[in-house]
Amino acid sequence: MHFRIKDGVTLDLLPTKQFKTIGIKVDFVAPLQATAITARALLAQVLETSTAAYPTQTALARELSRLYGASFGISVLKLGTKHVIRLTCSLVDEQYLDNFGDQQALFDQGMALLKEVLFAPLLPNGNFDPTTFTQQRQNLLTAIKSLDDDKQYLANRRLQELLFTGQPTQAMSALGDIHVLNDLSATDILGTYHEMLAHDAVHVAVVGDVDEQRAKAAMADWPLADRAVEADSPYYRWSLRDHVQVGDDEAPVVQAKLNLAYQLPIYRDDPDFMAAVVFNAAFGGTPLSLLFTNVREKASLAYYASSGYSPFTGTLSVQTGIQAENQQRVEAIIAEQLAAVQRGELSEKLLAEVKASLLNARLAALDSPQRRLTGLLNTQLTHLHEPLAAWQEKLAKITVADVTRVAQQVTLQATYCLHGGVQGAE
Amino acid sequence: MLNKKTYDRLGETVYQATLTNGLKVLMVPKAGFHKTFAIMTTDYGAMDNEFVPRGQQQPVRFPDGIAHFLEHKLFEKKDHDAFDLFGKYGASANAFTGFTQTSYLFATTSHLKENLEILLDFVQDPYFTPATVNKEKGIIGQEIQMYDDDPGWQSYFGMIGHLYPKEPLHIDIAGTVDSIDRITADDLYAAYNTFYHPSNMSLVIVGQLDPEETLAWITANQDAKTFAPNEPITRVPSPQAKPADIVADSTRQLTVSRPKVSIGLRGFDTVPAGRDGLRYSVAVSLMFDLLFNDTSDNYLRLYDANVIDDSFGYDFQVQRGAHFAQLAGDTDRPEQFANELSAILADAPAQLAAAKPQFDLVKREAVGRIVGAINSVEGIANQYDGPLFDGATIFDELTILEQLSFDELLAAARDFLAQSRQTVYTILP
């Protein structure tokens, strides 16, 4: 069920008795701007820490515990040309609790808490509390730096920087940039906060044993005004480069991380979108895929070798963990797998298997309240609503020729290797 | 034959049966779910590297990492790979090895019967040759090296290694590049024949299923196979470190952005047998919640002093033959981190008495966590610890938690802490 609450504010309700919790998600969606990414990430971190009524993180944590361990968080993500600040909260449905004695249902208390977090943050003297602000800025700084301890993440980040040189919104992580972060003040993010409340598109969603009246009543007193939301494209389009960007770095790693990026200019609204999803699943997106089979199982060159496809940025990426001296062999095997699909050599057997696997994954997602909620953002951004039956029918119709046509649009754009310096990565 | 236990308030029912060959089957139907998750587990893991092979008289010490190696190789058959069989139906399959167990699993939204038969058949039909064993060494070697580059993993295993310096736990579950190089096809058969007897295994299935029908499928599959007679398994007890052998602290250098500190606490007390062991485990976990979770006064004090931050976490686990806690985090003040947390642990009785007003809160939180886990078919299945807690399920755990008193928590805390030994493992940039 989909409702327009105000201009630019929507509510999606997924009523079901399948779960023992009630899940809530609130997305604040803004155009992706390099200057705003870092401030929004910091704002999310500060809002998550405390509120006027719960002025320390302990006070807030105790309230969450009192609500039977309500799991609450605020995260940020990038999707195509959009930046999203996402609040999530999951509450136990009290009909499953022993001796529940509260006056008010946990769902209603949870919605009231989200209202506190969003509309009554800790603002002594009209600005964010200086101690909280400084501490959370420092925490975000160390969080961004610590991300690089994960070498697979680091290799991927460097690949994105290489691929999107000069395109900061895409090169930057959703958490932002440490240099920008250092210069942000409490006043800056107060501005970001007011901007978010006034102008972001707001998508609220609820999954669980809740009816329309109860869901609407729970957010009836949220002070959200009408807002004009631009219906601009969520897709990030970029032009193909003449030659492949190549990069490598030496770092104290035992295993080299070799990552590749390709352009695959098929977006979510493209008639070939489903074929692109199937292509990715066959190429490297599943354990049945060509990359897993040929790089790992046949050549024993890697423990992981996989691909991912983003229909919002038109990119395909490949990740592998290998011995540095095998880089050329691995690149050759990957290139050969792509070339084979481009020549139409995908087997009917593999096609049928990856289609079955995609159907399985789609149905399995229905069993996860979180995935039911997060999956809604795609529809909200693209305005493409595809009921399960229609989706299934589309998937069933994909042929080897469809996948071949998609594969022929895949062009290598960047290659990056993070290695321990053994024989270099020439 | 099919035992049924109903949990009315939760609207859940657990079905249990033990087949004539000894295989324990546990099923939890989940109304409205699309997915079915099945996991077949042997009570055999990385710790069990010295035992009397079935049919022999003398104990044999096997190379480290053999249980994990066997897990990898079980998928490969003479003319096919079991992964591909699951793939035909779109099911996703996987496997993992722990200290005391090895598990094989799949999730599917269709063809449950066919997928169950694939699972039973590939786990019960080993095929190891020198050639296939050698081929796997490259893949597992890369897996080991992947973990070499993972500071969180290094911090965890560094801590465990110091808590269990003489036990097999101090070796990575996957072994080392050198130890796996010595593994032979015959070794794998010896381990397989000893530990993969149905009487040493369980099969847990949760999700969309009909218990009677599903059990009939499993029984028919098992009745068509011949198994060796059920014999007791003789594991050679591993060498045991004494409390005095635990190294108090050690430091290692790695490329990380900030220091990582991991405090380990090894219990030298005896975990009660059966369900009481689960009760003990729940009580000690709740003790750590009271002392260290984000509702505690300690947490806010240390957070505001920049000793801990959002990376801080802790965990208590009980396994066959080992129970330990880990408190870990990234910090710019590693010495203070270790000293402050150690001081809280040393002062636990007084700290717990002071935190008593928060007992109901942390209990509510733990209840919510378990109820949330019951939403997930994997959450239900993975919480089953088989023989360790006498077949207790996540629903039993919830009941235990709801009934737990503060005095019981204090008693368990005293048992654990009084005889525990601590290590501090620090990774510096």
GROMACS .gro file of N, CA and C in nm, chain A residues 318-424:
model
  321
  318VAL      N    1   3.471  -0.605  -1.097
  318VAL     CA    2   3.518  -0.740  -1.066
  318VAL      C    3   3.616  -0.732  -0.951
  319GLN      N    4   3.604  -0.822  -0.853
  319GLN     CA    5   3.697  -0.828  -0.740
  319GLN      C    6   3.762  -0.966  -0.734
  320THR      N    7   3.896  -0.967  -0.715
  320THR     CA    8   3.963  -1.096  -0.695
  320THR      C    9   4.072  -1.081  -0.590
  321GLY      N   10   4.103  -1.190  -0.521
  321GLY     CA   11   4.217  -1.193  -0.429
  321GLY      C   12   4.313  -1.299  -0.480
  322ILE      N   13   4.434  -1.258  -0.517
  322ILE     CA   14   4.525  -1.347  -0.592
  322ILE      C   15   4.670  -1.332  -0.544
  323GLN      N   16   4.758  -1.411  -0.601
  323GLN     CA   17   4.901  -1.389  -0.587
  323GLN      C   18   4.941  -1.282  -0.688
  324ALA      N   19   5.019  -1.184  -0.644
  324ALA     CA   20   5.052  -1.072  -0.733
  324ALA      C   21   5.114  -1.119  -0.865
  325GLU      N   22   5.197  -1.222  -0.858
  325GLU     CA   23   5.266  -1.263  -0.981
  325GLU      C   24   5.171  -1.327  -1.083
  326ASN      N   25   5.047  -1.358  -1.039
  326ASN     CA   26   4.950  -1.417  -1.132
  326ASN      C   27   4.859  -1.314  -1.197
  327GLN      N   28   4.889  -1.186  -1.173
  327GLN     CA   29   4.794  -1.084  -1.220
  327GLN      C   30   4.761  -1.095  -1.368
  328GLN      N   31   4.864  -1.111  -1.451
  328GLN     CA   32   4.838  -1.116  -1.595
  328GLN      C   33   4.754  -1.237  -1.634
  329ARG      N   34   4.785  -1.351  -1.570
  329ARG     CA   35   4.707  -1.472  -1.600
  329ARG      C   36   4.560  -1.453  -1.562
  330VAL      N   37   4.539  -1.394  -1.444
  330VAL     CA   38   4.402  -1.374  -1.397
  330VAL      C   39   4.329  -1.277  -1.490
  331GLU      N   40   4.396  -1.167  -1.526
  331GLU     CA   41   4.331  -1.071  -1.617
  331GLU      C   42   4.296  -1.137  -1.750
  332ALA      N   43   4.384  -1.225  -1.796
  332ALA     CA   44   4.358  -1.292  -1.924
  332ALA      C   45   4.237  -1.385  -1.912
  333ILE      N   46   4.227  -1.455  -1.801
  333ILE     CA   47   4.112  -1.546  -1.783
  333ILE      C   48   3.982  -1.465  -1.776
  334ILE      N   49   3.986  -1.355  -1.702
  334ILE     CA   50   3.865  -1.271  -1.690
  334ILE      C   51   3.825  -1.218  -1.828
  335ALA      N   52   3.923  -1.168  -1.902
  335ALA     CA   53   3.895  -1.113  -2.035
  335ALA      C   54   3.837  -1.221  -2.127
  336GLU      N   55   3.890  -1.342  -2.114
  336GLU     CA   56   3.842  -1.450  -2.199
  336GLU      C   57   3.697  -1.488  -2.165
  337GLN      N   58   3.662  -1.482  -2.037
  337GLN     CA   59   3.523  -1.515  -2.000
  337GLN      C   60   3.426  -1.413  -2.059
  338LEU      N   61   3.467  -1.285  -2.052
  338LEU     CA   62   3.381  -1.181  -2.108
  338LEU      C   63   3.369  -1.199  -2.260
  339ALA      N   64   3.484  -1.223  -2.323
  339ALA     CA   65   3.485  -1.239  -2.469
  339ALA      C   66   3.396  -1.355  -2.511
  340ALA      N   67   3.399  -1.463  -2.434
  340ALA     CA   68   3.319  -1.580  -2.468
  340ALA      C   69   3.170  -1.545  -2.464
  341VAL      N   70   3.127  -1.472  -2.362
  341VAL     CA   71   2.985  -1.434  -2.355
  341VAL      C   72   2.952  -1.339  -2.470
  342GLN      N   73   3.047  -1.250  -2.501
  342GLN     CA   74   3.023  -1.156  -2.611
  342GLN      C   75   3.009  -1.229  -2.745
  343ARG      N   76   3.075  -1.346  -2.755
  343ARG     CA   77   3.064  -1.426  -2.879
  343ARG      C   78   2.938  -1.513  -2.879
  344GLY      N   79   2.860  -1.504  -2.772
  344GLY     CA   80   2.736  -1.582  -2.766
  344GLY      C   81   2.757  -1.722  -2.714
  345GLU      N   82   2.869  -1.745  -2.643
  345GLU     CA   83   2.900  -1.881  -2.598
  345GLU      C   84   2.852  -1.914  -2.457
  346LEU      N   85   2.755  -1.840  -2.408
  346LEU     CA   86   2.698  -1.876  -2.277
  346LEU      C   87   2.612  -2.002  -2.294
  347SER      N   88   2.633  -2.100  -2.207
  347SER     CA   89   2.559  -2.226  -2.224
  347SER      C   90   2.415  -2.210  -2.174
  348GLU      N   91   2.325  -2.282  -2.237
  348GLU     CA   92   2.184  -2.281  -2.195
  348GLU      C   93   2.172  -2.329  -2.051
  349LYS      N   94   2.260  -2.423  -2.015
  349LYS     CA   95   2.255  -2.479  -1.880
  349LYS      C   96   2.286  -2.370  -1.776
  350LEU      N   97   2.396  -2.296  -1.800
  350LEU     CA   98   2.432  -2.191  -1.704
  350LEU      C   99   2.324  -2.083  -1.701
  351LEU      N  100   2.270  -2.049  -1.817
  351LEU     CA  101   2.163  -1.949  -1.823
  351LEU      C  102   2.046  -1.991  -1.736
  352ALA      N  103   2.003  -2.117  -1.752
  352ALA     CA  104   1.888  -2.166  -1.674
  352ALA      C  105   1.921  -2.163  -1.524
  353GLU      N  106   2.044  -2.199  -1.490
  353GLU     CA  107   2.081  -2.203  -1.348
  353GLU      C  108   2.085  -2.064  -1.285
  354VAL      N  109   2.142  -1.968  -1.355
  354VAL     CA  110   2.149  -1.836  -1.292
  354VAL      C  111   2.009  -1.773  -1.286
  355LYS      N  112   1.923  -1.806  -1.380
  355LYS     CA  113   1.786  -1.756  -1.372
  355LYS      C  114   1.715  -1.816  -1.250
  356ALA      N  115   1.734  -1.945  -1.230
  356ALA     CA  116   1.673  -2.010  -1.113
  356ALA      C  117   1.729  -1.947  -0.985
  357SER      N  118   1.858  -1.917  -0.986
  357SER     CA  119   1.923  -1.859  -0.869
  357SER      C  120   1.871  -1.717  -0.841
  358LEU      N  121   1.848  -1.638  -0.946
  358LEU     CA  122   1.794  -1.502  -0.927
  358LEU      C  123   1.651  -1.507  -0.875
  359LEU      N  124   1.572  -1.602  -0.925
  359LEU     CA  125   1.434  -1.616  -0.877
  359LEU      C  126   1.435  -1.655  -0.729
  360ASN      N  127   1.523  -1.749  -0.696
  360ASN     CA  128   1.536  -1.794  -0.558
  360ASN      C  129   1.571  -1.676  -0.466
  361ALA      N  130   1.665  -1.593  -0.510
  361ALA     CA  131   1.708  -1.480  -0.428
  361ALA      C  132   1.595  -1.378  -0.411
  362ARG      N  133   1.521  -1.357  -0.518
  362ARG     CA  134   1.411  -1.260  -0.512
  362ARG      C  135   1.304  -1.308  -0.413
  363LEU      N  136   1.269  -1.435  -0.418
  363LEU     CA  137   1.167  -1.488  -0.327
  363LEU      C  138   1.218  -1.490  -0.184
  364ALA      N  139   1.346  -1.525  -0.167
  364ALA     CA  140   1.403  -1.532  -0.033
  364ALA      C  141   1.404  -1.394   0.033
  365ALA      N  142   1.420  -1.290  -0.048
  365ALA     CA  143   1.422  -1.153   0.007
  365ALA      C  144   1.289  -1.119   0.073
  366LEU      N  145   1.181  -1.184   0.032
  366LEU     CA  146   1.050  -1.157   0.091
  366LEU      C  147   1.045  -1.203   0.238
  367ASP      N  148   1.140  -1.286   0.278
  367ASP     CA  149   1.142  -1.336   0.416
  367ASP      C  150   1.224  -1.247   0.510
  368SER      N  151   1.278  -1.139   0.457
  368SER     CA  152   1.358  -1.049   0.541
  368SER      C  153   1.289  -0.914   0.552
  369PRO      N  154   1.247  -0.875   0.674
  369PRO     CA  155   1.180  -0.745   0.687
  369PRO      C  156   1.268  -0.630   0.638
  370GLN      N  157   1.399  -0.638   0.667
  370GLN     CA  158   1.489  -0.529   0.625
  370GLN      C  159   1.491  -0.518   0.473
  371ARG      N  160   1.500  -0.632   0.406
  371ARG     CA  161   1.509  -0.626   0.260
  371ARG      C  162   1.377  -0.586   0.198
  372ARG      N  163   1.267  -0.621   0.264
  372ARG     CA  164   1.136  -0.575   0.214
  372ARG      C  165   1.134  -0.422   0.216
  373LEU      N  166   1.189  -0.364   0.322
  373LEU     CA  167   1.187  -0.219   0.337
  373LEU      C  168   1.285  -0.151   0.243
  374THR      N  169   1.410  -0.198   0.242
  374THR     CA  170   1.512  -0.127   0.163
  374THR      C  171   1.485  -0.140   0.014
  375GLY      N  172   1.422  -0.250  -0.026
  375GLY     CA  173   1.391  -0.269  -0.168
  375GLY      C  174   1.296  -0.163  -0.223
  376LEU      N  175   1.223  -0.096  -0.133
  376LEU     CA  176   1.125   0.003  -0.178
  376LEU      C  177   1.190   0.126  -0.239
  377LEU      N  178   1.314   0.156  -0.197
  377LEU     CA  179   1.379   0.279  -0.244
  377LEU      C  180   1.394   0.279  -0.397
  378ASN      N  181   1.428   0.162  -0.452
  378ASN     CA  182   1.439   0.150  -0.598
  378ASN      C  183   1.314   0.200  -0.668
  379THR      N  184   1.200   0.154  -0.619
  379THR     CA  185   1.072   0.193  -0.679
  379THR      C  186   1.050   0.342  -0.664
  380GLN      N  187   1.084   0.395  -0.545
  380GLN     CA  188   1.060   0.536  -0.521
  380GLN      C  189   1.146   0.624  -0.612
  381LEU      N  190   1.270   0.582  -0.636
  381LEU     CA  191   1.359   0.663  -0.719
  381LEU      C  192   1.328   0.648  -0.867
  382THR      N  193   1.292   0.529  -0.907
  382THR     CA  194   1.277   0.504  -1.051
  382THR      C  195   1.132   0.513  -1.097
  383HIS      N  196   1.038   0.510  -1.001
  383HIS     CA  197   0.895   0.505  -1.033
  383HIS      C  198   0.862   0.383  -1.118
  384LEU      N  199   0.948   0.282  -1.111
  384LEU     CA  200   0.919   0.157  -1.182
  384LEU      C  201   0.872   0.057  -1.079
  385HIS      N  202   0.749   0.018  -1.091
  385HIS     CA  203   0.696  -0.080  -0.997
  385HIS      C  204   0.669  -0.209  -1.074
  386GLU      N  205   0.735  -0.314  -1.030
  386GLU     CA  206   0.720  -0.439  -1.103
  386GLU      C  207   0.670  -0.548  -1.009
  387PRO      N  208   0.543  -0.586  -1.021
  387PRO     CA  209   0.492  -0.695  -0.936
  387PRO      C  210   0.571  -0.823  -0.963
  388LEU      N  211   0.575  -0.910  -0.864
  388LEU     CA  212   0.654  -1.033  -0.872
  388LEU      C  213   0.624  -1.112  -0.999
  389ALA      N  214   0.496  -1.127  -1.032
  389ALA     CA  215   0.459  -1.209  -1.148
  389ALA      C  216   0.518  -1.153  -1.277
  390ALA      N  217   0.513  -1.019  -1.292
  390ALA     CA  218   0.566  -0.956  -1.413
  390ALA      C  219   0.719  -0.972  -1.417
  391TRP      N  220   0.780  -0.955  -1.302
  391TRP     CA  221   0.926  -0.970  -1.291
  391TRP      C  222   0.968  -1.112  -1.332
  392GLN      N  223   0.894  -1.207  -1.280
  392GLN     CA  224   0.923  -1.348  -1.306
  392GLN      C  225   0.909  -1.380  -1.455
  393GLU      N  226   0.806  -1.322  -1.515
  393GLU     CA  227   0.780  -1.346  -1.657
  393GLU      C  228   0.895  -1.290  -1.741
  394LYS      N  229   0.939  -1.169  -1.704
  394LYS     CA  230   1.049  -1.106  -1.776
  394LYS      C  231   1.175  -1.191  -1.766
  395LEU      N  232   1.203  -1.237  -1.645
  395LEU     CA  233   1.322  -1.318  -1.621
  395LEU      C  234   1.318  -1.445  -1.707
  396ALA      N  235   1.201  -1.509  -1.710
  396ALA     CA  236   1.188  -1.635  -1.783
  396ALA      C  237   1.218  -1.617  -1.931
  397LYS      N  238   1.189  -1.497  -1.983
  397LYS     CA  239   1.203  -1.475  -2.128
  397LYS      C  240   1.345  -1.443  -2.173
  398ILE      N  241   1.435  -1.420  -2.079
  398ILE     CA  242   1.572  -1.382  -2.118
  398ILE      C  243   1.641  -1.500  -2.189
  399THR      N  244   1.700  -1.467  -2.305
  399THR     CA  245   1.766  -1.571  -2.385
  399THR      C  246   1.917  -1.546  -2.389
  400VAL      N  247   1.991  -1.643  -2.442
  400VAL     CA  248   2.135  -1.627  -2.460
  400VAL      C  249   2.162  -1.505  -2.548
  401ALA      N  250   2.078  -1.483  -2.649
  401ALA     CA  251   2.097  -1.368  -2.738
  401ALA      C  252   2.085  -1.237  -2.660
  402ASP      N  253   1.991  -1.231  -2.565
  402ASP     CA  254   1.976  -1.109  -2.482
  402ASP      C  255   2.104  -1.084  -2.402
  403VAL      N  256   2.156  -1.189  -2.342
  403VAL     CA  257   2.275  -1.175  -2.258
  403VAL      C  258   2.395  -1.137  -2.344
  404THR      N  259   2.404  -1.196  -2.461
  404THR     CA  260   2.513  -1.164  -2.554
  404THR      C  261   2.510  -1.015  -2.591
  405ARG      N  262   2.390  -0.966  -2.620
  405ARG     CA  263   2.373  -0.826  -2.659
  405ARG      C  264   2.421  -0.734  -2.545
  406VAL      N  265   2.388  -0.770  -2.422
  406VAL     CA  266   2.432  -0.692  -2.307
  406VAL      C  267   2.584  -0.698  -2.293
  407ALA      N  268   2.638  -0.819  -2.303
  407ALA     CA  269   2.783  -0.838  -2.284
  407ALA      C  270   2.862  -0.754  -2.383
  408GLN      N  271   2.807  -0.736  -2.502
  408GLN     CA  272   2.878  -0.659  -2.605
  408GLN      C  273   2.887  -0.511  -2.570
  409GLN      N  274   2.809  -0.469  -2.472
  409GLN     CA  275   2.816  -0.327  -2.430
  409GLN      C  276   2.912  -0.307  -2.313
  410VAL      N  277   2.974  -0.415  -2.269
  410VAL     CA  278   3.065  -0.407  -2.154
  410VAL      C  279   3.205  -0.367  -2.202
  411THR      N  280   3.258  -0.257  -2.148
  411THR     CA  281   3.390  -0.210  -2.191
  411THR      C  282   3.479  -0.188  -2.068
  412LEU      N  283   3.595  -0.247  -2.070
  412LEU     CA  284   3.689  -0.230  -1.959
  412LEU      C  285   3.733  -0.083  -1.951
  413GLN      N  286   3.729  -0.026  -1.829
  413GLN     CA  287   3.764   0.115  -1.812
  413GLN      C  288   3.877   0.138  -1.711
  414ALA      N  289   3.890   0.049  -1.614
  414ALA     CA  290   3.996   0.070  -1.514
  414ALA      C  291   4.039  -0.062  -1.452
  415THR      N  292   4.169  -0.068  -1.421
  415THR     CA  293   4.227  -0.187  -1.358
  415THR      C  294   4.312  -0.140  -1.241
  416TYR      N  295   4.289  -0.199  -1.124
  416TYR     CA  296   4.366  -0.156  -1.008
  416TYR      C  297   4.415  -0.277  -0.929
  417CYS      N  298   4.540  -0.273  -0.887
  417CYS     CA  299   4.593  -0.383  -0.807
  417CYS      C  300   4.662  -0.329  -0.681
  418LEU      N  301   4.620  -0.379  -0.567
  418LEU     CA  302   4.686  -0.348  -0.440
  418LEU      C  303   4.768  -0.471  -0.405
  419HIS      N  304   4.899  -0.455  -0.397
  419HIS     CA  305   4.982  -0.574  -0.385
  419HIS      C  306   5.096  -0.551  -0.286
  420GLY      N  307   5.161  -0.659  -0.250
  420GLY     CA  308   5.267  -0.652  -0.151
  420GLY      C  309   5.403  -0.621  -0.210
  421GLY      N  310   5.407  -0.589  -0.337
  421GLY     CA  311   5.534  -0.551  -0.398
  421GLY      C  312   5.609  -0.667  -0.460
  422VAL      N  313   5.550  -0.788  -0.454
  422VAL     CA  314   5.617  -0.904  -0.513
  422VAL      C  315   5.610  -0.894  -0.665
  423GLN      N  316   5.719  -0.877  -0.728
  423GLN     CA  317   5.730  -0.869  -0.874
  423GLN      C  318   5.647  -0.757  -0.936
  424GLY      N  319   5.599  -0.665  -0.853
  424GLY     CA  320   5.525  -0.552  -0.907
  424GLY      C  321   5.395  -0.595  -0.970
   0.00000   0.00000   0.00000
